[in-house]
Amino acid sequence: MSTPLRQPATALIAEDEPLLAQALQADLAAVWPELKVIAHAVDGEQAIDDALSWRPELIFMDIRMPGRSGLEAAQAIIEDWPAEIPLPLLVFVTAYDQYALQAFELAAADYLLKPAPRERLAQTCERLRERLAQREHAPAEARGADDQLLDRLRLLLGTAPALAGALPTADQPLTVIQASSGSTVHLVPIEDVIYFEAADKYVRVLTAEREHLIRSSLRELLPQLDPARFWQVHRGLVVQAREIDHALRDESGKVQLVLRRRPERLAVSRLYAARFKGM
């Protein structure tokens, strides 16, 4: 009985500069003729939408794009990716200097320095072919590779905040939140905050008794928080660790947090679920 032929691998290119996107697609056609580029995104938001709609096996992601950065887009894609489908293989494309490249190497992520020489692209494509073949013939090892990808992305987001578009870390952690309501300014001690949740151009600040809104983004707020006390559990959620009573894992592996002083449960993304394995 003959083995069925594998369908051509699929890829998404996320690059806001048309000439560079065209050059990358032409070079990919030269070094990997069978590869099918199924979408071309011109900013971070479109990259997220296209990736979740088309579910490509490979994503060539520019780091600096309008709107969300490549790392922010990658984080959103990984968090919302269907659990039953292997994660896409990410190749970050960057024009950063050697210091930034060391951050990528430290995190063991695939990357290309643009404009990527065709020889370097061919090496990357060979590694990608091997990874796809491993997924097909060794599913258990493929699941382990997905865990490694999550580890690498977590490390990249943590060790290279400037690449992710984050602001510099504050010298002193925030102690009081100033939340305006009409003409009144409420001073909320940081100890009283149970969690922060992103909401459009605002951040919801939840205490045991009430909710406040601050006109900020979670990305701007995160560098001002003590990371030992406030844990990011999703791209839009940061929770005070001492307010977590326990974690629940359902049959599909999704994790929810039960809080000590709030009734709602907080969903943990797969990117941060490893933190709660011991719970």
Tab-separated table of C-alpha atoms in Angstrom:
chain	number	residue	atom	x	y	z
A	1	MET	CA	0.000	0.000	0.000
A	2	SER	CA	1.530	3.326	-1.040
A	3	THR	CA	2.000	6.132	1.477
A	4	PRO	CA	-0.202	9.160	0.696
A	5	LEU	CA	1.729	12.183	-0.493
A	6	ARG	CA	1.985	15.037	1.987
A	7	GLN	CA	0.230	18.233	1.010
A	8	PRO	CA	2.566	21.195	0.352
A	9	ALA	CA	3.521	23.136	3.465
A	10	THR	CA	1.713	26.460	3.926
A	11	ALA	CA	3.156	29.781	5.043
A	12	LEU	CA	2.122	33.289	6.029
A	13	ILE	CA	4.415	36.273	5.418
A	14	ALA	CA	3.890	39.211	7.797
A	15	GLU	CA	5.894	42.190	6.474
A	16	ASP	CA	4.782	45.811	6.090
A	17	GLU	CA	7.355	46.726	3.412
A	18	PRO	CA	5.998	45.471	0.045
A	19	LEU	CA	9.380	45.184	-1.688
A	20	LEU	CA	10.860	43.128	1.151
A	21	ALA	CA	7.762	40.915	1.252
A	22	GLN	CA	7.991	40.315	-2.493
A	23	ALA	CA	11.719	39.563	-2.240
A	24	LEU	CA	11.163	37.077	0.581
A	25	GLN	CA	8.391	35.330	-1.337
A	26	ALA	CA	10.568	35.116	-4.463
A	27	ASP	CA	13.495	33.688	-2.478
A	28	LEU	CA	11.192	31.170	-0.798
A	29	ALA	CA	9.950	30.069	-4.230
A	30	ALA	CA	13.574	29.523	-5.274
A	31	VAL	CA	14.742	27.523	-2.243
A	32	TRP	CA	11.444	25.753	-1.460
A	33	PRO	CA	9.344	25.545	-4.646
A	34	GLU	CA	6.680	23.336	-3.043
A	35	LEU	CA	5.945	25.815	-0.249
A	36	LYS	CA	2.580	27.536	-0.634
A	37	VAL	CA	2.397	31.126	0.641
A	38	ILE	CA	-1.295	31.485	1.422
A	39	ALA	CA	-1.418	34.992	2.926
A	40	HIS	CA	0.554	38.226	3.204
A	41	ALA	CA	-0.137	40.491	6.190
A	42	VAL	CA	1.002	44.122	6.281
A	43	ASP	CA	0.642	44.782	10.031
A	44	GLY	CA	0.387	42.967	13.350
A	45	GLU	CA	-3.411	42.917	13.513
A	46	GLN	CA	-3.745	41.466	10.024
A	47	ALA	CA	-1.063	38.886	10.849
A	48	ILE	CA	-3.168	37.694	13.805
A	49	ASP	CA	-6.399	37.593	11.772
A	50	ASP	CA	-4.799	35.835	8.789
A	51	ALA	CA	-2.944	33.304	10.925
A	52	LEU	CA	-6.037	32.316	12.899
A	53	SER	CA	-8.177	32.196	9.735
A	54	TRP	CA	-5.787	30.305	7.443
A	55	ARG	CA	-3.814	28.377	10.098
A	56	PRO	CA	-0.533	28.167	8.178
A	57	GLU	CA	2.167	25.741	9.265
A	58	LEU	CA	4.866	28.423	9.005
A	59	ILE	CA	4.868	32.141	9.782
A	60	PHE	CA	7.633	34.508	8.655
A	61	MET	CA	7.038	37.387	11.055
A	62	ASP	CA	8.630	40.823	10.798
A	63	ILE	CA	9.426	42.173	14.264
A	64	ARG	CA	8.646	45.848	13.679
A	65	MET	CA	5.292	46.494	12.014
A	66	PRO	CA	2.550	49.117	12.386
A	67	GLY	CA	0.222	48.505	15.322
A	68	ARG	CA	1.280	45.398	17.199
A	69	SER	CA	4.890	44.324	16.954
A	70	GLY	CA	5.799	40.933	15.552
A	71	LEU	CA	6.334	39.532	19.043
A	72	GLU	CA	2.995	40.872	20.247
A	73	ALA	CA	1.292	39.381	17.191
A	74	ALA	CA	3.056	36.051	17.748
A	75	GLN	CA	1.913	36.040	21.377
A	76	ALA	CA	-1.705	36.651	20.345
A	77	ILE	CA	-1.574	33.947	17.663
A	78	ILE	CA	-0.126	31.343	20.027
A	79	GLU	CA	-2.632	32.175	22.781
A	80	ASP	CA	-5.657	31.877	20.462
A	81	TRP	CA	-4.403	28.953	18.344
A	82	PRO	CA	-6.712	25.882	18.464
A	83	ALA	CA	-5.392	23.372	20.994
A	84	GLU	CA	-5.970	20.390	18.692
A	85	ILE	CA	-3.723	21.776	15.906
A	86	PRO	CA	0.111	21.863	16.154
A	87	LEU	CA	1.446	25.371	16.699
A	88	PRO	CA	2.806	27.193	13.650
A	89	LEU	CA	6.587	27.295	13.296
A	90	LEU	CA	7.692	30.906	13.775
A	91	VAL	CA	10.577	32.559	11.948
A	92	PHE	CA	11.195	36.123	13.106
A	93	VAL	CA	12.527	38.513	10.469
A	94	THR	CA	14.453	41.438	11.904
A	95	ALA	CA	16.641	44.365	10.940
A	96	TYR	CA	17.948	44.834	14.480
A	97	ASP	CA	21.571	45.095	15.483
A	98	GLN	CA	23.840	42.381	16.888
A	99	TYR	CA	22.721	42.988	20.490
A	100	ALA	CA	19.131	42.224	19.555
A	101	LEU	CA	20.175	39.195	17.528
A	102	GLN	CA	21.888	37.798	20.627
A	103	ALA	CA	18.496	37.902	22.364
A	104	PHE	CA	17.014	35.764	19.594
A	105	GLU	CA	19.928	33.329	19.769
A	106	LEU	CA	19.635	33.131	23.555
A	107	ALA	CA	16.003	32.150	23.183
A	108	ALA	CA	16.872	29.638	20.421
A	109	ALA	CA	14.235	31.109	18.107
A	110	ASP	CA	14.579	30.897	14.346
A	111	TYR	CA	15.303	34.314	12.886
A	112	LEU	CA	16.436	35.969	9.674
A	113	LEU	CA	18.322	39.250	9.365
A	114	LYS	CA	16.669	41.188	6.561
A	115	PRO	CA	17.239	41.365	3.727
A	116	ALA	CA	18.028	37.671	4.258
A	117	PRO	CA	20.705	36.157	1.984
A	118	ARG	CA	19.261	33.291	-0.024
A	119	GLU	CA	21.830	30.872	1.429
A	120	ARG	CA	20.747	31.712	4.981
A	121	LEU	CA	17.079	31.347	4.020
A	122	ALA	CA	17.817	27.934	2.490
A	123	GLN	CA	19.353	26.777	5.803
A	124	THR	CA	16.286	27.959	7.710
A	125	CYS	CA	13.939	26.212	5.265
A	126	GLU	CA	15.850	22.955	5.634
A	127	ARG	CA	15.385	23.098	9.411
A	128	LEU	CA	11.696	23.858	8.939
A	129	ARG	CA	11.285	20.856	6.626
A	130	GLU	CA	12.877	18.645	9.267
A	131	ARG	CA	10.533	19.989	11.948
A	132	LEU	CA	7.467	19.387	9.779
A	133	ALA	CA	8.624	15.843	8.978
A	134	GLN	CA	9.154	15.185	12.685
A	135	ARG	CA	5.593	16.324	13.421
A	136	GLU	CA	4.229	13.944	10.819
A	137	HIS	CA	6.204	10.854	11.849
A	138	ALA	CA	6.627	11.390	15.613
A	139	PRO	CA	3.536	13.104	17.090
A	140	ALA	CA	4.743	12.707	20.705
A	141	GLU	CA	8.014	14.468	19.879
A	142	ALA	CA	6.030	17.121	18.032
A	143	ARG	CA	4.080	17.920	21.215
A	144	GLY	CA	7.389	18.322	23.009
A	145	ALA	CA	8.534	20.664	20.237
A	146	ASP	CA	5.401	22.768	20.768
A	147	ASP	CA	6.305	23.051	24.464
A	148	GLN	CA	9.802	24.166	23.468
A	149	LEU	CA	8.324	26.792	21.149
A	150	LEU	CA	6.221	28.148	24.026
A	151	ASP	CA	9.315	28.229	26.240
A	152	ARG	CA	11.280	30.106	23.568
A	153	LEU	CA	8.547	32.670	23.026
A	154	ARG	CA	8.146	33.180	26.788
A	155	LEU	CA	11.896	33.692	27.080
A	156	LEU	CA	11.925	36.133	24.174
A	157	LEU	CA	9.105	38.173	25.672
A	158	GLY	CA	10.903	38.208	29.025
A	159	THR	CA	14.526	38.749	27.996
A	160	ALA	CA	13.964	41.112	25.100
A	161	PRO	CA	11.165	43.480	26.201
A	162	ALA	CA	12.360	46.215	23.852
A	163	LEU	CA	11.830	43.869	20.905
A	164	ALA	CA	8.271	43.223	22.064
A	165	GLY	CA	7.559	46.950	22.131
A	166	ALA	CA	7.572	47.179	25.932
A	167	LEU	CA	8.662	50.261	27.841
A	168	PRO	CA	11.750	50.329	30.089
A	169	THR	CA	11.302	48.849	33.551
A	170	ALA	CA	10.690	51.423	36.271
A	171	ASP	CA	13.381	51.864	38.960
A	172	GLN	CA	10.743	51.658	41.696
A	173	PRO	CA	7.595	49.506	41.359
A	174	LEU	CA	4.283	51.322	41.385
A	175	THR	CA	2.720	51.693	44.861
A	176	VAL	CA	-0.514	53.588	44.095
A	177	ILE	CA	-2.874	53.560	41.116
A	178	GLN	CA	-4.539	56.887	40.252
A	179	ALA	CA	-7.972	56.226	38.745
A	180	SER	CA	-10.172	59.126	37.625
A	181	SER	CA	-13.962	59.036	37.779
A	182	GLY	CA	-15.443	62.311	36.565
A	183	SER	CA	-13.847	65.036	38.656
A	184	THR	CA	-12.738	62.586	41.355
A	185	VAL	CA	-9.349	60.890	41.473
A	186	HIS	CA	-9.264	57.634	43.444
A	187	LEU	CA	-5.944	56.545	44.917
A	188	VAL	CA	-5.875	52.737	44.921
A	189	PRO	CA	-3.012	51.115	46.882
A	190	ILE	CA	-1.295	48.486	44.770
A	191	GLU	CA	-1.772	45.957	47.619
A	192	ASP	CA	-5.544	46.197	47.108
A	193	VAL	CA	-5.425	45.308	43.401
A	194	ILE	CA	-6.457	41.726	42.671
A	195	TYR	CA	-5.908	41.858	38.924
A	196	PHE	CA	-5.570	44.131	35.909
A	197	GLU	CA	-7.412	43.456	32.653
A	198	ALA	CA	-6.896	45.155	29.288
A	199	ALA	CA	-10.048	46.792	27.876
A	200	ASP	CA	-9.557	48.639	24.563
A	201	LYS	CA	-7.638	51.839	25.381
A	202	TYR	CA	-8.149	51.347	29.114
A	203	VAL	CA	-7.139	48.934	31.846
A	204	ARG	CA	-9.676	47.623	34.344
A	205	VAL	CA	-8.329	47.670	37.906
A	206	LEU	CA	-10.183	45.138	40.077
A	207	THR	CA	-10.126	45.214	43.869
A	208	ALA	CA	-12.232	43.084	46.227
A	209	GLU	CA	-14.987	45.711	46.437
A	210	ARG	CA	-14.986	47.632	43.182
A	211	GLU	CA	-13.650	48.259	39.680
A	212	HIS	CA	-11.727	51.261	38.364
A	213	LEU	CA	-10.686	52.262	34.855
A	214	ILE	CA	-7.367	53.883	34.041
A	215	ARG	CA	-6.544	55.397	30.675
A	216	SER	CA	-3.457	53.382	29.918
A	217	SER	CA	-2.439	50.167	28.219
A	218	LEU	CA	-1.326	47.001	29.912
A	219	ARG	CA	1.937	47.259	27.973
A	220	GLU	CA	2.612	50.657	29.597
A	221	LEU	CA	1.594	49.408	33.048
A	222	LEU	CA	3.564	46.141	33.148
A	223	PRO	CA	7.072	47.648	33.522
A	224	GLN	CA	5.853	49.539	36.603
A	225	LEU	CA	4.703	46.404	38.443
A	226	ASP	CA	6.795	44.105	40.625
A	227	PRO	CA	7.005	40.866	38.544
A	228	ALA	CA	7.436	38.785	41.696
A	229	ARG	CA	4.033	39.946	42.931
A	230	PHE	CA	2.098	40.493	39.714
A	231	TRP	CA	2.046	37.606	37.252
A	232	GLN	CA	1.004	37.926	33.642
A	233	VAL	CA	-1.275	34.980	32.859
A	234	HIS	CA	-2.589	36.147	29.484
A	235	ARG	CA	-1.670	38.971	27.134
A	236	GLY	CA	-4.628	40.906	28.601
A	237	LEU	CA	-4.476	39.787	32.241
A	238	VAL	CA	-2.090	40.407	35.140
A	239	VAL	CA	-2.986	39.003	38.560
A	240	GLN	CA	-1.542	39.538	42.028
A	241	ALA	CA	-0.037	36.154	42.930
A	242	ARG	CA	-1.172	36.137	46.560
A	243	GLU	CA	-4.779	36.543	45.402
A	244	ILE	CA	-4.725	33.178	43.584
A	245	ASP	CA	-6.357	30.461	45.655
A	246	HIS	CA	-5.862	27.558	43.258
A	247	ALA	CA	-5.719	26.615	39.579
A	248	LEU	CA	-8.092	24.299	37.726
A	249	ARG	CA	-7.183	22.369	34.591
A	250	ASP	CA	-9.980	20.965	32.392
A	251	GLU	CA	-9.871	17.875	30.168
A	252	SER	CA	-8.529	19.873	27.217
A	253	GLY	CA	-5.645	21.184	29.346
A	254	LYS	CA	-6.933	24.760	29.692
A	255	VAL	CA	-6.177	26.409	33.034
A	256	GLN	CA	-8.422	28.717	35.062
A	257	LEU	CA	-7.516	30.564	38.255
A	258	VAL	CA	-9.829	30.681	41.268
A	259	LEU	CA	-9.320	33.872	43.255
A	260	ARG	CA	-9.514	34.412	47.009
A	261	ARG	CA	-11.590	37.596	46.999
A	262	ARG	CA	-13.300	37.734	43.598
A	263	PRO	CA	-15.964	35.332	42.253
A	264	GLU	CA	-14.867	35.285	38.595
A	265	ARG	CA	-12.352	32.798	37.249
A	266	LEU	CA	-9.431	33.974	35.133
A	267	ALA	CA	-8.407	32.079	32.002
A	268	VAL	CA	-4.679	31.348	31.670
A	269	SER	CA	-3.283	31.243	28.141
A	270	ARG	CA	-1.209	28.237	27.053
A	271	LEU	CA	1.816	30.534	26.908
A	272	TYR	CA	1.721	30.963	30.701
A	273	ALA	CA	0.052	27.703	31.776
A	274	ALA	CA	3.377	26.058	32.661
A	275	ARG	CA	3.656	28.371	35.683
A	276	PHE	CA	0.730	26.535	37.293
A	277	LYS	CA	1.717	22.911	36.695
A	278	GLY	CA	2.566	22.543	40.376
A	279	MET	CA	-0.893	23.786	41.391
